[in-house]
Short mmCIF file of N, CA, C and O in Angstrom, two decimals:
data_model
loop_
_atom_site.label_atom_id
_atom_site.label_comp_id
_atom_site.label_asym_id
_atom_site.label_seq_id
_atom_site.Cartn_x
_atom_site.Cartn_y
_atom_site.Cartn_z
N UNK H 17 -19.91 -7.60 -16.28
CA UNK H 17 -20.75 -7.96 -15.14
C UNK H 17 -20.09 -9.12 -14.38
O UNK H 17 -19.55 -10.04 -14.98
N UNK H 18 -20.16 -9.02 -12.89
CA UNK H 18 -19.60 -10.24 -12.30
C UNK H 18 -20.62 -11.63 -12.44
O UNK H 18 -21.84 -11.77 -12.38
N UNK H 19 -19.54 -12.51 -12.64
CA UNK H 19 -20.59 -13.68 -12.43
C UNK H 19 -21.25 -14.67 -11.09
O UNK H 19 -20.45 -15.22 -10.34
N UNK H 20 -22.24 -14.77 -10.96
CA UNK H 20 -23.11 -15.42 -9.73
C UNK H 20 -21.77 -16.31 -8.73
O UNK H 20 -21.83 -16.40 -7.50
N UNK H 21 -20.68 -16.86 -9.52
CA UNK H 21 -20.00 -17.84 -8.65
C UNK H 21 -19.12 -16.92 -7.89
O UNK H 21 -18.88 -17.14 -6.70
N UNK H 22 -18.53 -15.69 -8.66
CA UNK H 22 -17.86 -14.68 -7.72
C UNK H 22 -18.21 -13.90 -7.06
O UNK H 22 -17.36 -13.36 -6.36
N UNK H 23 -19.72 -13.42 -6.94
CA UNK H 23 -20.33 -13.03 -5.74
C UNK H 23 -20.47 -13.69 -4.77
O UNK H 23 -20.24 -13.23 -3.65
N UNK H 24 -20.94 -15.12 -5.04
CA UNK H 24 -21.25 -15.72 -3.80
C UNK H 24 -19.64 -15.94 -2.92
O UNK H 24 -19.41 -15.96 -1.71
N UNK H 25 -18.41 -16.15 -4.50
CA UNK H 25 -17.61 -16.32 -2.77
C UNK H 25 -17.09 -15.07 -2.50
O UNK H 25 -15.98 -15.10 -1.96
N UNK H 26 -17.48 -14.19 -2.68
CA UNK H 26 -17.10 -12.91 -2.22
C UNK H 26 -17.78 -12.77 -1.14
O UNK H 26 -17.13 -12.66 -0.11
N UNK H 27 -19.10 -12.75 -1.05
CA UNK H 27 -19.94 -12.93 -0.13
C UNK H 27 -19.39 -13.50 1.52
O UNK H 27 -19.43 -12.98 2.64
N UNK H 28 -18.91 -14.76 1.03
CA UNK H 28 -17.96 -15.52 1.97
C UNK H 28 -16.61 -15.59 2.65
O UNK H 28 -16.01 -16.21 3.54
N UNK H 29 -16.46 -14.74 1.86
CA UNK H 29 -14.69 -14.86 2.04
C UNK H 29 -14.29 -13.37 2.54
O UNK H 29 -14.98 -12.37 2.35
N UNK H 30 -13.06 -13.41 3.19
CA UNK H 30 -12.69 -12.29 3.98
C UNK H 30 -11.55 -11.46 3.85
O UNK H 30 -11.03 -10.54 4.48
N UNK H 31 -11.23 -12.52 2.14
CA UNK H 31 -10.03 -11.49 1.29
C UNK H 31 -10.17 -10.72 0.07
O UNK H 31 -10.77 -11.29 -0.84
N UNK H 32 -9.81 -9.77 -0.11
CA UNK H 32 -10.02 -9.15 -1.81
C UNK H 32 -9.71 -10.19 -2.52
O UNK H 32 -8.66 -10.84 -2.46
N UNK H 33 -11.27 -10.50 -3.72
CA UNK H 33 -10.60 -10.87 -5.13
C UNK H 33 -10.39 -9.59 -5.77
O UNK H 33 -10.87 -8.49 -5.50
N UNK H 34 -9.19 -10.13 -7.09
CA UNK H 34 -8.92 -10.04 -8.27
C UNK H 34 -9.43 -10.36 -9.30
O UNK H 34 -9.76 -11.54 -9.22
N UNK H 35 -9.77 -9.78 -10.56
CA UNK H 35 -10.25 -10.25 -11.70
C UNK H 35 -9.36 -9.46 -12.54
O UNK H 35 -9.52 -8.24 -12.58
N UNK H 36 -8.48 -10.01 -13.19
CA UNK H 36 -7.64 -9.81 -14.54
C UNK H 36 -8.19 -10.35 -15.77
O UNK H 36 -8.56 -11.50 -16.01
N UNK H 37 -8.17 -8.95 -16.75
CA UNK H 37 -8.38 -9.69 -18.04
C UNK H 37 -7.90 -8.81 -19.20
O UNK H 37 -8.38 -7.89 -19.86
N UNK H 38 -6.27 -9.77 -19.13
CA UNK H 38 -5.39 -9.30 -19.71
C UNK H 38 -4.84 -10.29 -20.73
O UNK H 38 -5.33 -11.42 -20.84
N UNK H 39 -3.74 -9.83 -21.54
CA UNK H 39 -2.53 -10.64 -22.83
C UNK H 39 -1.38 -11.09 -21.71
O UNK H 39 -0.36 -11.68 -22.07
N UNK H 40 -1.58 -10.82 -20.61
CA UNK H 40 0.24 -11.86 -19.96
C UNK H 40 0.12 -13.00 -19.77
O UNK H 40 -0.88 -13.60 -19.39
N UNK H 41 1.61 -13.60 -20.15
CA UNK H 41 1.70 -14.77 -20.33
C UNK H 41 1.57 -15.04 -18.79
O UNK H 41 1.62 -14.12 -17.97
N UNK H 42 1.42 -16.31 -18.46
CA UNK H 42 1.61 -17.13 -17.00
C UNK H 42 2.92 -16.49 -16.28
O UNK H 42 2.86 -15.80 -15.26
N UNK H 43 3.55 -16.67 -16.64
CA UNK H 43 4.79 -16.53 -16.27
C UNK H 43 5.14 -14.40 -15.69
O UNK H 43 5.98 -13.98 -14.90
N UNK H 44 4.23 -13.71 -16.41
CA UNK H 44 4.33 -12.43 -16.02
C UNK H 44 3.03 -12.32 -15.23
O UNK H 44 2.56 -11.24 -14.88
N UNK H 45 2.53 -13.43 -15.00
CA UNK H 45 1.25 -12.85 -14.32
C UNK H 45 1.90 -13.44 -12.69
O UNK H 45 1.27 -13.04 -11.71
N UNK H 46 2.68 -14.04 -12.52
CA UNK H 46 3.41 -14.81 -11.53
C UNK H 46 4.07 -13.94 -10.71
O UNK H 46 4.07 -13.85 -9.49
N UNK H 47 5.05 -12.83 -12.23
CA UNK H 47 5.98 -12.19 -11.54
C UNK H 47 5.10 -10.60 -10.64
O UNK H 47 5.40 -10.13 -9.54
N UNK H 48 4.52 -10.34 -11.15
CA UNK H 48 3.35 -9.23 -10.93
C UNK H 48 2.85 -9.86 -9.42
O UNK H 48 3.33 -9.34 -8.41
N UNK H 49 1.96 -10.90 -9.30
CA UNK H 49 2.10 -11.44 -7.55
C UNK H 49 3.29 -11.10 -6.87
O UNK H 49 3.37 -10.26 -5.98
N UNK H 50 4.44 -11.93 -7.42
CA UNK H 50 5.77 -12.22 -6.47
C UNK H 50 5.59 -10.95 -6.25
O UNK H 50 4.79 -10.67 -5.36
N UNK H 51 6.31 -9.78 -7.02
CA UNK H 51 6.00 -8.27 -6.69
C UNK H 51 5.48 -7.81 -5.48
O UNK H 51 6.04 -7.34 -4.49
N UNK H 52 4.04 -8.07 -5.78
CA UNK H 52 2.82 -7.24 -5.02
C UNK H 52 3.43 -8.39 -3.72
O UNK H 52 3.63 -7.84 -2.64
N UNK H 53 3.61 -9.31 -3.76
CA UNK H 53 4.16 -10.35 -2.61
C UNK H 53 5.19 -9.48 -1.62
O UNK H 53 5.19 -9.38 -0.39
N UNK H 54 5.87 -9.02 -2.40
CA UNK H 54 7.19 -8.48 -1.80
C UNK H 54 6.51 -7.41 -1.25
O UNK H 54 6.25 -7.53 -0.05
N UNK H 55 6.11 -6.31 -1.83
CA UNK H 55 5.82 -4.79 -1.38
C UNK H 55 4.92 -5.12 0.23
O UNK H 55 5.17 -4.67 1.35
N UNK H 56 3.75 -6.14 -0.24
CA UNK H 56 2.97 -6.68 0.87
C UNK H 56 4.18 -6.93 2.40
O UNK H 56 4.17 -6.51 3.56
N UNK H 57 4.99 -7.70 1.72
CA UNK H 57 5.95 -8.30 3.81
C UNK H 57 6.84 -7.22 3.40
O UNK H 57 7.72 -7.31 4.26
N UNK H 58 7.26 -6.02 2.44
CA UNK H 58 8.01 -4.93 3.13
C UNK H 58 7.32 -3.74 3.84
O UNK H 58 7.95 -3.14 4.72
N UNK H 59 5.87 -3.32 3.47
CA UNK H 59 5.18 -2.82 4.16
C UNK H 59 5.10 -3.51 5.79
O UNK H 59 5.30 -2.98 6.88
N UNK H 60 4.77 -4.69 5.49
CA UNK H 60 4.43 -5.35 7.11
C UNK H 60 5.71 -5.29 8.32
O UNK H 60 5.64 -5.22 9.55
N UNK H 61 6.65 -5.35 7.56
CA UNK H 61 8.27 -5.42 8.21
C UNK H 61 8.44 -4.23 8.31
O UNK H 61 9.28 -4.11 9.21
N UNK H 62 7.98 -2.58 7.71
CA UNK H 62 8.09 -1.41 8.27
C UNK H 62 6.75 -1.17 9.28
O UNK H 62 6.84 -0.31 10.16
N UNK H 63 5.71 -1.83 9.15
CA UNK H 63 5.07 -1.22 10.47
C UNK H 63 5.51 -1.75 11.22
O UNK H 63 5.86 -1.01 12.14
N UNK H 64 5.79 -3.10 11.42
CA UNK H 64 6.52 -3.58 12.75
C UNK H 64 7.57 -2.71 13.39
O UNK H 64 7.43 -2.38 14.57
N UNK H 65 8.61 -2.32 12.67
CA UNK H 65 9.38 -1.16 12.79
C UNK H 65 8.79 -0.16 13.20
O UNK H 65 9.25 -0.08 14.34
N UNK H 66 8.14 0.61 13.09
CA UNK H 66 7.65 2.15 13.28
C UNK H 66 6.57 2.04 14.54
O UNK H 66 6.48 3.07 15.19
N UNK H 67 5.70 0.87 14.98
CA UNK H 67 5.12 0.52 15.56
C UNK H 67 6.33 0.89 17.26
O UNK H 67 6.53 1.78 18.09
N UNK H 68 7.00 -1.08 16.74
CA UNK H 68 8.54 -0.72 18.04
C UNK H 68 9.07 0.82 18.31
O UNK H 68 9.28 1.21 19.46
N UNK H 69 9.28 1.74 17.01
CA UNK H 69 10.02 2.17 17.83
C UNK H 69 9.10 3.63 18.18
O UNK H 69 9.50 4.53 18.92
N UNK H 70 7.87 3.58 17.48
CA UNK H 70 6.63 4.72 18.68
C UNK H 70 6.58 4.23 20.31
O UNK H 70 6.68 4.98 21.28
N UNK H 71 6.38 2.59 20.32
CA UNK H 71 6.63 2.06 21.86
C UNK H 71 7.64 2.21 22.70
O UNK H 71 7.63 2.03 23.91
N UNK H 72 8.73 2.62 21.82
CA UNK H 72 10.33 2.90 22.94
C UNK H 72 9.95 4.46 23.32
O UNK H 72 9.98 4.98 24.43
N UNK H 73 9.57 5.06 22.03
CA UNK H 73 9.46 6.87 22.19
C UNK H 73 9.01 7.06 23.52
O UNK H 73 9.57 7.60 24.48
N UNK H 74 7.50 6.34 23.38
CA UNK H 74 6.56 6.51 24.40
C UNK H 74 6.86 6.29 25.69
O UNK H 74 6.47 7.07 26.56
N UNK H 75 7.73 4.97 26.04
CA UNK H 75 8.43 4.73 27.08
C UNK H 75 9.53 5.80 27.83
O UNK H 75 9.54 6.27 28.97
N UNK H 76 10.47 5.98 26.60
CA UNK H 76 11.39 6.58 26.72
C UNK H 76 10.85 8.33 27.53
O UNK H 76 11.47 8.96 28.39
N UNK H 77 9.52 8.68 26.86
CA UNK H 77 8.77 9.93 27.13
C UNK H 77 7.97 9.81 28.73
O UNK H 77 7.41 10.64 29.43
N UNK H 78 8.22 8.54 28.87
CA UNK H 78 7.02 8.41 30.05
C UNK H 78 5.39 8.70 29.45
O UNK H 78 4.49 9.26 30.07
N UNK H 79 5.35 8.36 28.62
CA UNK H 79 3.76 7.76 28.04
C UNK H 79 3.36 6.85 28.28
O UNK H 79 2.18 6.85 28.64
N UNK H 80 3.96 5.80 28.23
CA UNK H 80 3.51 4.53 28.50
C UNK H 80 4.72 3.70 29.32
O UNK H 80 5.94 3.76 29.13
N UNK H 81 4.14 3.08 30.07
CA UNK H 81 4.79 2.18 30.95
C UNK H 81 5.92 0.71 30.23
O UNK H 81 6.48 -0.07 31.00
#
């Protein structure tokens, strides 16, 4: 069951929590972020990409100005 203090800031807040309840040490629970860190700004660095180059298509097509 969640507890009263993580609803309420769930309630509040405008990012996903996490709740782990696992055996990793600190140190693998670190590397597991860094990870999800990375995948997070390589996703963001390919929509930027795919974004630009639908906007050249479109140009290039006379879709958009």
């Amino acid at each position: 069951m969640i507890q009263p203090e993580l609803k309420a800031y769930r309630r509040c807040s405008d990012r996903h929590v996490l709740v782990l309840e696992t055996n990793l040490t600190y140190v693998e629970k670190c590397q597991i972020f860094h990870y999800a860190d990375l995948i997070r700004k390589a996703g963001n660095e390919l929509t930027g990409i795919m974004k630009k180059d639908m906007i050249s298509l479109f140009v290039r097509k006379g879709i958009a100005s």
